[in-house]
Amino acid sequence: MKLTRRQALSFSTGAIAFTIAGMRIGPAFANAEDTSAAVQAFSGGAEPQSGMMTLKAPEIAENGNTVPVSVTVESPMTADDYVESVAIYAEGNPNPEVVVFNFTPMSGEASATTRMRLAKTQNVVAVAKTSTGKVYIDKREVKVTIGGCGG
Amino acid sequence: MATAKPRVKVPKSASAGEVITIKTLISHNMESGQRKDKEGNAIPRNIINKFECFFNGTPVFSCDIDPAISANPYFEFTAKVMEAGTFRFVWTDDDGKVYDTEKKIALD
């Protein structure tokens, strides 16, 4: 089949329109604002401090389907003063929420490790809440080579 | 997924007051709800949404899980052991199924 100039033009316009439409249909990704709103809701508006919590994640994750991530909070973990929960958020995923760890004084230490999915290169945020009302935050950027959300 | 198989690693014994590390893994697809099949229909979400650990009936650790957790969810956490007893691990599926397993620990 030989394309005339007119056909070729209308075809390429169609292709461009299709591409734009395709991008719009794709999953809506969370952004930094959604994440900070989620952090606010989790912390109850308290001002987060940095330094007491360490978020460990690889600098470069080759496979976004399983990215190891671990959090450790410095805390005596006694009945009066312990870390109640730690939430992990991913700013560039379709939904920012990843997981919430709930600790008790029986945990001994406030540390946990898991594996998560990352759709693309983005910031990962961890927020900790203690029984005394303190809020800690830590953030890491993870570069992702292959995204882990299918679609 | 009907054949979710939990696997848990707990030390056989510990001294009183020792903080031990527990590793857990359960085989599960963790279908995120974001993927599409060949016809372009969204595959419905089906994940483990809660994991809990109890020691002699007292809660030790739990987590609320979102679809951003990888397939075959893996959790590593700690527990302070004051007495001999049994750890109970419970996973709750979106479809209402509950998977659980137990591990005993002795004092040195």
mmCIF file of C-alpha atoms in Angstrom, chain A residues 11-132:
data_model
loop_
_atom_site.group_PDB
_atom_site.id
_atom_site.type_symbol
_atom_site.label_atom_id
_atom_site.label_comp_id
_atom_site.label_asym_id
_atom_site.label_seq_id
_atom_site.Cartn_x
_atom_site.Cartn_y
_atom_site.Cartn_z
ATOM 1 C CA PHE A 11 -2.222 8.945 10.151
ATOM 2 C CA SER A 12 0.558 10.580 12.114
ATOM 3 C CA THR A 13 -1.838 13.100 13.678
ATOM 4 C CA GLY A 14 -3.986 10.188 14.753
ATOM 5 C CA ALA A 15 -0.988 8.452 16.249
ATOM 6 C CA ILE A 16 -0.054 11.529 18.258
ATOM 7 C CA ALA A 17 -3.623 11.953 19.518
ATOM 8 C CA PHE A 18 -3.658 8.293 20.489
ATOM 9 C CA THR A 19 -0.400 8.648 22.420
ATOM 10 C CA ILE A 20 -1.692 11.638 24.372
ATOM 11 C CA ALA A 21 -4.957 9.854 25.155
ATOM 12 C CA GLY A 22 -2.991 6.796 26.250
ATOM 13 C CA MET A 23 -0.966 8.869 28.669
ATOM 14 C CA ARG A 24 -4.122 10.295 30.189
ATOM 15 C CA ILE A 25 -5.692 6.874 30.677
ATOM 16 C CA GLY A 26 -2.589 5.521 32.437
ATOM 17 C CA PRO A 27 -2.644 5.276 36.254
ATOM 18 C CA ALA A 28 -2.664 8.571 38.093
ATOM 19 C CA PHE A 29 0.485 8.754 40.178
ATOM 20 C CA ALA A 30 0.719 10.158 43.657
ATOM 21 C CA ASN A 31 2.941 13.141 44.165
ATOM 22 C CA ALA A 32 4.816 14.883 46.941
ATOM 23 C CA GLU A 33 1.685 16.819 47.984
ATOM 24 C CA ASP A 34 -0.417 13.668 48.429
ATOM 25 C CA THR A 35 2.411 12.201 50.440
ATOM 26 C CA SER A 36 2.803 15.194 52.722
ATOM 27 C CA ALA A 37 -0.968 15.212 53.245
ATOM 28 C CA ALA A 38 -0.772 11.534 54.212
ATOM 29 C CA VAL A 39 2.160 12.280 56.532
ATOM 30 C CA GLN A 40 0.169 15.102 58.154
ATOM 31 C CA ALA A 41 -2.816 12.826 58.679
ATOM 32 C CA PHE A 42 -0.613 10.122 60.190
ATOM 33 C CA SER A 43 1.336 12.431 62.507
ATOM 34 C CA GLY A 44 -1.762 14.351 63.610
ATOM 35 C CA GLY A 45 -0.159 17.653 62.685
ATOM 36 C CA ALA A 46 2.874 17.346 64.987
ATOM 37 C CA GLU A 47 6.109 18.794 63.611
ATOM 38 C CA PRO A 48 8.316 15.871 62.459
ATOM 39 C CA GLN A 49 11.940 15.809 63.631
ATOM 40 C CA SER A 50 14.771 14.129 61.784
ATOM 41 C CA GLY A 51 17.712 12.238 63.188
ATOM 42 C CA MET A 52 16.164 9.621 65.495
ATOM 43 C CA MET A 53 15.019 7.350 62.704
ATOM 44 C CA THR A 54 17.016 5.665 59.970
ATOM 45 C CA LEU A 55 15.364 4.590 56.753
ATOM 46 C CA LYS A 56 17.489 2.173 54.793
ATOM 47 C CA ALA A 57 16.847 1.575 51.115
ATOM 48 C CA PRO A 58 19.143 0.966 48.147
ATOM 49 C CA GLU A 59 20.352 3.993 46.186
ATOM 50 C CA ILE A 60 19.659 2.187 42.935
ATOM 51 C CA ALA A 61 17.023 -0.539 42.685
ATOM 52 C CA GLU A 62 17.318 -2.571 39.509
ATOM 53 C CA ASN A 63 13.926 -4.196 39.912
ATOM 54 C CA GLY A 64 11.101 -2.025 41.201
ATOM 55 C CA ASN A 65 9.073 -5.119 42.088
ATOM 56 C CA THR A 66 11.111 -5.961 45.168
ATOM 57 C CA VAL A 67 12.970 -3.125 46.818
ATOM 58 C CA PRO A 68 14.258 -3.989 50.294
ATOM 59 C CA VAL A 69 13.515 -1.270 52.825
ATOM 60 C CA SER A 70 14.127 -1.160 56.556
ATOM 61 C CA VAL A 71 13.469 1.318 59.340
ATOM 62 C CA THR A 72 15.086 1.629 62.747
ATOM 63 C CA VAL A 73 14.040 4.131 65.393
ATOM 64 C CA GLU A 74 16.142 4.884 68.458
ATOM 65 C CA SER A 75 13.859 4.326 71.411
ATOM 66 C CA PRO A 76 14.043 2.734 74.884
ATOM 67 C CA MET A 77 10.888 0.712 74.008
ATOM 68 C CA THR A 78 9.569 0.700 77.590
ATOM 69 C CA ALA A 79 5.893 0.749 78.544
ATOM 70 C CA ASP A 80 6.010 4.557 79.008
ATOM 71 C CA ASP A 81 8.068 5.475 75.997
ATOM 72 C CA TYR A 82 7.970 3.365 72.880
ATOM 73 C CA VAL A 83 7.483 3.751 69.163
ATOM 74 C CA GLU A 84 3.827 3.094 68.385
ATOM 75 C CA SER A 85 3.981 2.951 64.636
ATOM 76 C CA VAL A 86 6.068 3.684 61.576
ATOM 77 C CA ALA A 87 4.469 4.408 58.214
ATOM 78 C CA ILE A 88 6.280 4.215 54.885
ATOM 79 C CA TYR A 89 5.216 6.287 51.888
ATOM 80 C CA ALA A 90 6.392 6.282 48.267
ATOM 81 C CA GLU A 91 5.886 9.629 46.556
ATOM 82 C CA GLY A 92 5.799 8.351 42.984
ATOM 83 C CA ASN A 93 3.568 5.280 43.298
ATOM 84 C CA PRO A 94 -0.110 5.220 42.246
ATOM 85 C CA ASN A 95 -0.943 5.361 45.966
ATOM 86 C CA PRO A 96 1.598 6.786 48.404
ATOM 87 C CA GLU A 97 0.833 4.337 51.258
ATOM 88 C CA VAL A 98 3.184 1.364 51.444
ATOM 89 C CA VAL A 99 2.903 -0.120 54.920
ATOM 90 C CA VAL A 100 2.333 0.774 58.571
ATOM 91 C CA PHE A 101 4.341 -1.115 61.196
ATOM 92 C CA ASN A 102 2.762 -1.201 64.656
ATOM 93 C CA PHE A 103 5.159 -1.878 67.512
ATOM 94 C CA THR A 104 4.581 -2.644 71.176
ATOM 95 C CA PRO A 105 6.962 -2.606 74.166
ATOM 96 C CA MET A 106 7.189 -6.377 73.551
ATOM 97 C CA SER A 107 8.968 -5.651 70.275
ATOM 98 C CA GLY A 108 12.196 -4.869 72.145
ATOM 99 C CA GLU A 109 13.475 -2.688 69.320
ATOM 100 C CA ALA A 110 11.650 -0.483 66.861
ATOM 101 C CA SER A 111 13.046 -1.949 63.702
ATOM 102 C CA ALA A 112 11.482 -3.775 60.790
ATOM 103 C CA THR A 113 12.367 -4.789 57.254
ATOM 104 C CA THR A 114 10.200 -5.590 54.266
ATOM 105 C CA ARG A 115 10.211 -5.476 50.458
ATOM 106 C CA MET A 116 8.162 -2.998 48.481
ATOM 107 C CA ARG A 117 7.183 -2.069 44.954
ATOM 108 C CA LEU A 118 8.309 1.190 43.380
ATOM 109 C CA ALA A 119 6.822 2.392 40.089
ATOM 110 C CA LYS A 120 9.690 4.727 39.187
ATOM 111 C CA THR A 121 12.591 6.723 40.606
ATOM 112 C CA GLN A 122 11.221 8.574 43.618
ATOM 113 C CA ASN A 123 11.520 9.577 47.245
ATOM 114 C CA VAL A 124 10.613 7.102 49.952
ATOM 115 C CA VAL A 125 9.466 8.657 53.233
ATOM 116 C CA ALA A 126 9.191 7.030 56.649
ATOM 117 C CA VAL A 127 7.333 8.630 59.561
ATOM 118 C CA ALA A 128 7.451 7.333 63.135
ATOM 119 C CA LYS A 129 5.071 8.128 65.971
ATOM 120 C CA THR A 130 5.996 7.503 69.611
ATOM 121 C CA SER A 131 3.732 6.944 72.605
ATOM 122 C CA THR A 132 4.966 10.286 74.010
#
